[in-house]
Short mmCIF file of C-alpha atoms in Angstrom, two decimals:
data_model
loop_
_atom_site.label_atom_id
_atom_site.label_comp_id
_atom_site.label_asym_id
_atom_site.label_seq_id
_atom_site.Cartn_x
_atom_site.Cartn_y
_atom_site.Cartn_z
CA MET A 248 -15.20 -1.14 23.95
CA ALA A 249 -14.79 0.12 20.46
CA LYS A 250 -12.87 -2.43 18.40
CA ASN A 251 -10.62 -1.76 15.18
CA VAL A 252 -10.10 1.83 16.32
CA LYS A 253 -7.27 2.85 13.35
CA PRO A 254 -6.15 6.54 13.59
CA ARG A 255 -5.12 7.92 9.78
CA VAL A 256 -3.04 11.04 9.45
CA LYS A 257 -1.97 12.69 6.32
CA VAL A 258 1.14 15.22 6.96
CA PRO A 259 3.30 16.17 4.15
CA LYS A 260 6.59 15.06 3.98
CA SER A 261 8.77 18.42 3.79
CA ALA A 262 7.83 22.16 3.93
CA LYS A 263 9.48 25.40 3.96
CA PRO A 264 10.03 27.45 7.19
CA GLY A 265 7.04 29.57 7.69
CA ASP A 266 4.55 27.21 5.55
CA VAL A 267 0.96 27.01 6.60
CA ILE A 268 0.54 23.24 5.73
CA THR A 269 -2.93 21.27 5.93
CA LEU A 270 -3.68 18.44 7.89
CA LYS A 271 -6.18 15.65 7.54
CA THR A 272 -6.96 13.17 10.17
CA LEU A 273 -9.84 10.26 10.26
CA ILE A 274 -9.87 7.48 12.89
CA SER A 275 -12.00 4.82 12.37
CA HIS A 276 -14.51 4.86 15.14
CA PRO A 277 -18.66 3.98 15.88
CA MET A 278 -18.89 7.20 17.74
CA GLU A 279 -22.34 5.60 19.53
CA SER A 280 -24.26 8.74 20.20
CA GLY A 281 -26.28 7.42 23.09
CA GLN A 282 -29.40 8.31 21.01
CA ARG A 283 -29.89 5.00 19.04
CA LYS A 284 -31.86 2.18 20.11
CA ASP A 285 -30.93 -1.53 19.38
CA ALA A 286 -33.42 -4.20 18.16
CA ASP A 287 -35.03 -4.85 21.28
CA GLY A 288 -35.95 -1.08 21.70
CA ASN A 289 -33.10 -0.57 24.23
CA ILE A 290 -31.03 2.37 24.35
CA ILE A 291 -27.21 1.65 22.79
CA PRO A 292 -24.91 3.32 25.60
CA ARG A 293 -23.14 6.05 24.22
CA GLU A 294 -19.47 5.50 23.32
CA ILE A 295 -17.58 8.42 21.79
CA ILE A 296 -14.14 9.81 21.12
CA ASN A 297 -14.65 12.91 23.64
CA ARG A 298 -11.18 14.74 22.57
CA PHE A 299 -8.78 15.11 20.20
CA VAL A 300 -5.51 17.03 20.56
CA VAL A 301 -2.87 18.08 18.03
CA ASP A 302 0.76 19.28 19.07
CA PHE A 303 3.60 20.09 16.91
CA ALA A 304 7.35 20.44 18.34
CA GLY A 305 5.70 20.76 21.89
CA GLN A 306 3.26 23.56 20.93
CA ASN A 307 -0.24 23.02 20.63
CA VAL A 308 -2.14 23.31 17.56
CA VAL A 309 -5.83 22.43 18.19
CA ASP A 310 -7.61 21.00 21.34
CA VAL A 311 -11.18 19.88 20.49
CA THR A 312 -13.72 18.91 22.67
CA MET A 313 -16.07 16.17 20.84
CA GLU A 314 -20.03 15.64 21.43
CA PRO A 315 -21.86 12.66 20.31
CA ALA A 316 -23.04 15.05 17.23
CA ILE A 317 -19.51 14.30 15.38
CA SER A 318 -19.89 11.68 12.93
CA THR A 319 -18.83 7.92 12.82
CA ASN A 320 -15.15 8.03 11.98
CA PRO A 321 -14.32 11.38 13.15
CA TYR A 322 -12.46 13.46 10.40
CA PHE A 323 -10.90 16.77 10.72
CA GLU A 324 -9.00 18.97 8.77
CA PHE A 325 -6.74 22.19 10.01
CA GLU A 326 -3.72 24.16 9.09
CA VAL A 327 -0.39 24.33 10.92
CA LYS A 328 2.07 26.89 10.78
CA VAL A 329 5.68 25.22 10.49
CA ASP A 330 9.03 27.19 11.32
CA GLN A 331 11.00 24.02 11.91
CA ALA A 332 10.93 20.66 11.19
CA GLY A 333 9.68 18.56 14.29
CA GLU A 334 6.95 15.86 15.22
CA PHE A 335 3.39 16.18 15.09
CA THR A 336 1.69 14.22 17.79
CA PHE A 337 -2.10 13.08 17.36
CA THR A 338 -4.09 12.09 20.39
CA TRP A 339 -7.80 10.59 20.64
CA TYR A 340 -9.41 9.84 23.69
CA ASP A 341 -11.98 7.45 24.27
CA ASP A 342 -14.94 7.58 26.68
CA ASP A 343 -14.08 3.92 27.72
CA GLY A 344 -10.67 5.35 28.73
CA SER A 345 -8.53 4.47 25.81
CA VAL A 346 -6.16 6.44 24.26
CA TYR A 347 -5.02 6.23 20.60
CA GLU A 348 -1.75 8.31 19.63
CA GLU A 349 -0.35 8.89 16.07
CA LYS A 350 3.17 10.49 15.67
CA GLN A 351 4.55 12.04 12.17
CA SER A 352 7.57 14.05 11.69
CA ILE A 353 7.90 16.63 9.20
CA GLU A 354 11.48 18.04 7.60
CA VAL A 355 11.72 21.81 7.18
CA ALA A 356 14.29 23.24 4.86
CA ALA B 486 -37.74 10.25 10.66
CA ALA B 487 -36.55 11.22 14.26
CA THR B 488 -38.21 10.56 17.25
CA LEU B 489 -35.48 11.16 19.66
CA ALA B 490 -37.05 13.71 22.02
CA GLY B 491 -37.93 13.20 25.49
CA PRO B 492 -41.11 11.92 25.46
CA VAL B 493 -39.46 8.70 24.23
CA LEU B 494 -36.83 8.62 26.71
CA ALA B 495 -39.54 9.07 29.53
CA GLN B 496 -41.61 6.09 28.52
CA ASP B 497 -38.61 3.51 29.34
CA ALA B 498 -37.22 5.77 32.26
CA ALA B 499 -35.72 2.76 33.73
CA PRO B 500 -33.02 4.13 36.31
CA ALA B 501 -30.14 2.31 34.38
CA ALA B 502 -30.87 4.76 31.45
CA ALA B 503 -30.62 7.80 33.18
CA GLN B 504 -28.93 10.23 31.25
CA THR B 505 -27.20 13.04 32.29
CA PRO B 506 -29.76 16.30 31.72
CA THR B 507 -29.29 17.93 28.37
CA LYS B 508 -28.06 21.22 27.76
CA SER B 509 -30.23 23.52 25.82
CA VAL B 510 -28.54 25.87 23.19
CA GLU B 511 -29.32 28.86 25.25
CA GLU B 512 -27.52 27.22 28.48
CA TRP B 513 -24.26 26.23 25.93
CA ILE B 514 -24.08 29.66 25.16
CA ALA B 515 -24.11 31.28 28.58
CA GLU B 516 -21.79 28.72 29.46
CA PHE B 517 -19.28 29.62 26.38
CA THR B 518 -19.91 33.42 27.15
CA GLY B 519 -20.42 33.79 30.42
CA GLY B 520 -22.92 36.00 29.74
CA SER B 521 -21.21 38.19 27.50
CA GLU B 522 -22.84 40.20 24.27
CA VAL B 523 -22.55 37.95 20.90
CA GLN B 524 -22.17 40.05 17.66
CA GLU B 525 -22.84 38.89 14.70
CA GLY B 526 -19.94 38.51 11.62
CA GLY B 527 -16.38 38.01 12.16
CA VAL B 528 -16.75 34.04 12.14
CA THR B 529 -17.38 32.00 9.04
CA LEU B 530 -19.44 28.66 9.08
CA THR B 531 -19.60 26.93 5.76
CA ALA B 532 -22.12 24.21 5.64
CA PRO B 533 -24.34 22.92 2.73
CA GLU B 534 -27.64 24.15 2.09
CA ILE B 535 -29.35 20.68 1.55
CA ALA B 536 -27.65 17.59 3.28
CA GLU B 537 -29.13 14.55 1.71
CA ASN B 538 -27.39 12.25 4.55
CA GLY B 539 -27.70 13.87 8.07
CA ASN B 540 -25.29 11.24 9.65
CA THR B 541 -22.54 12.81 7.79
CA VAL B 542 -22.69 16.46 7.13
CA PRO B 543 -19.29 18.66 6.48
CA ILE B 544 -18.80 21.67 7.75
CA SER B 545 -16.12 24.13 8.39
CA VAL B 546 -15.52 27.00 11.12
CA SER B 547 -13.23 30.01 10.89
CA ALA B 548 -12.53 33.12 12.67
CA GLU B 549 -9.44 35.60 12.47
CA ASN B 550 -8.02 35.73 16.02
CA ALA B 551 -10.27 33.21 17.65
CA ALA B 552 -8.92 31.74 20.62
CA GLU B 553 -12.25 29.11 21.00
CA ILE B 554 -14.90 28.41 18.50
CA LEU B 555 -17.86 26.43 20.02
CA VAL B 556 -20.27 24.55 17.25
CA LEU B 557 -24.08 24.09 17.86
CA ALA B 558 -26.56 22.04 16.35
CA THR B 559 -29.66 23.86 17.64
CA GLY B 560 -32.12 21.18 16.18
CA ASN B 561 -30.61 18.29 17.41
CA PRO B 562 -31.39 16.26 20.80
CA THR B 563 -28.31 17.27 22.37
CA PRO B 564 -27.00 20.59 20.75
CA GLY B 565 -23.28 20.14 21.55
CA VAL B 566 -21.12 19.64 18.63
CA ALA B 567 -17.59 20.62 19.39
CA THR B 568 -15.39 23.05 21.05
CA ILE B 569 -12.14 24.05 19.33
CA LYS B 570 -9.34 25.70 21.26
CA PHE B 571 -6.47 26.82 19.00
CA GLY B 572 -2.71 26.70 20.07
CA PRO B 573 0.10 28.65 19.07
CA ALA B 574 1.05 26.15 15.99
CA ALA B 575 -2.57 26.68 14.29
CA GLY B 576 -1.79 27.99 10.79
CA ALA B 577 -5.10 29.46 10.89
CA ARG B 578 -7.83 29.51 13.00
CA GLN B 579 -9.87 26.95 10.97
CA LEU B 580 -11.11 23.61 11.57
CA ALA B 581 -13.54 21.24 9.11
CA THR B 582 -15.13 18.44 10.13
CA ARG B 583 -18.36 16.23 9.54
CA ILE B 584 -21.45 16.40 12.06
CA ARG B 585 -24.67 14.45 12.51
CA LEU B 586 -27.69 16.62 11.92
CA ALA B 587 -31.10 15.13 13.35
CA GLU B 588 -33.50 17.13 11.07
CA THR B 589 -33.36 20.54 9.33
CA GLN B 590 -32.33 22.85 11.66
CA ASP B 591 -29.69 25.92 12.21
CA VAL B 592 -26.02 25.15 12.85
CA MET B 593 -24.20 27.98 14.89
CA ALA B 594 -20.77 28.69 15.60
CA ILE B 595 -19.77 30.92 18.29
CA ALA B 596 -16.10 32.41 18.31
CA LYS B 597 -14.32 33.38 21.56
CA LEU B 598 -11.67 36.20 20.07
CA GLU B 599 -8.23 36.78 21.58
CA ASP B 600 -9.71 40.18 22.83
CA GLY B 601 -12.54 38.36 24.85
CA SER B 602 -15.09 39.66 22.23
CA PHE B 603 -17.76 36.94 20.89
CA ARG B 604 -18.92 36.59 17.49
CA GLN B 605 -21.56 34.24 15.86
CA ALA B 606 -22.69 33.00 12.42
CA LYS B 607 -26.08 30.67 11.84
CA SER B 608 -26.52 28.47 8.40
CA ASN B 609 -29.53 26.89 7.73
CA VAL B 610 -29.04 23.35 6.59
CA LYS B 611 -32.24 20.95 5.25
CA VAL B 612 -31.76 17.59 5.71
CA THR B 613 -33.23 14.93 3.82
CA ILE B 614 -32.42 11.36 5.98
CA GLY B 615 -31.85 12.48 9.73
CA GLY B 616 -28.93 11.43 11.27
CA CYS B 617 -29.54 10.04 14.68
CA GLY B 618 -32.03 7.69 13.93
CA GLY B 619 -32.49 4.14 15.72
#
């Protein structure tokens, strides 16, 4: 099981109605690809985050299916249109069944 | 640098190490497009010309009116990178991330547009140090 998994998200505190804002997310995770070998030549089993979903005020923003080619500590940057205040939910799904969730609200006025 | 291909795995093909069969680039595309024709243009793939470190190569994909974008690393042992679906709250059909590239190769983005058509773009990335090493 992946240790010290820590999600980080960067969301502006406020925006104007109709603004398109840029969000950045990073989650610390080894993203073990299943291709590497240990010192004894045994393949290190795959252990990755395989899905990342962002919703805003109940509507989907992006839904990313991730393969082992996504780098260690997966980073994503994308844009969201905000018409009203609401809460972002960021969800990462791990191969081992773990789910990591982060929430952040934005004020729109 | 990268010696990750089939023969290496085949040598120590203990049943426990059995892996799911790797989908080829063609299989990924066929599965994504359902066999539809793919046209050039209409999708932007931004990647560096030279990546010193294949472990973390910044890329960005965007396509107007894209419902979904598939990203493939055609020269990796497993070519799949990511499938991005855009929802109604997306501000632009655009996403940036960091990917692993095992060696110098073409990175490919295929967009499924809302009208059901498919568009593609390719970008060659020269990799100095491969990013799947073991």
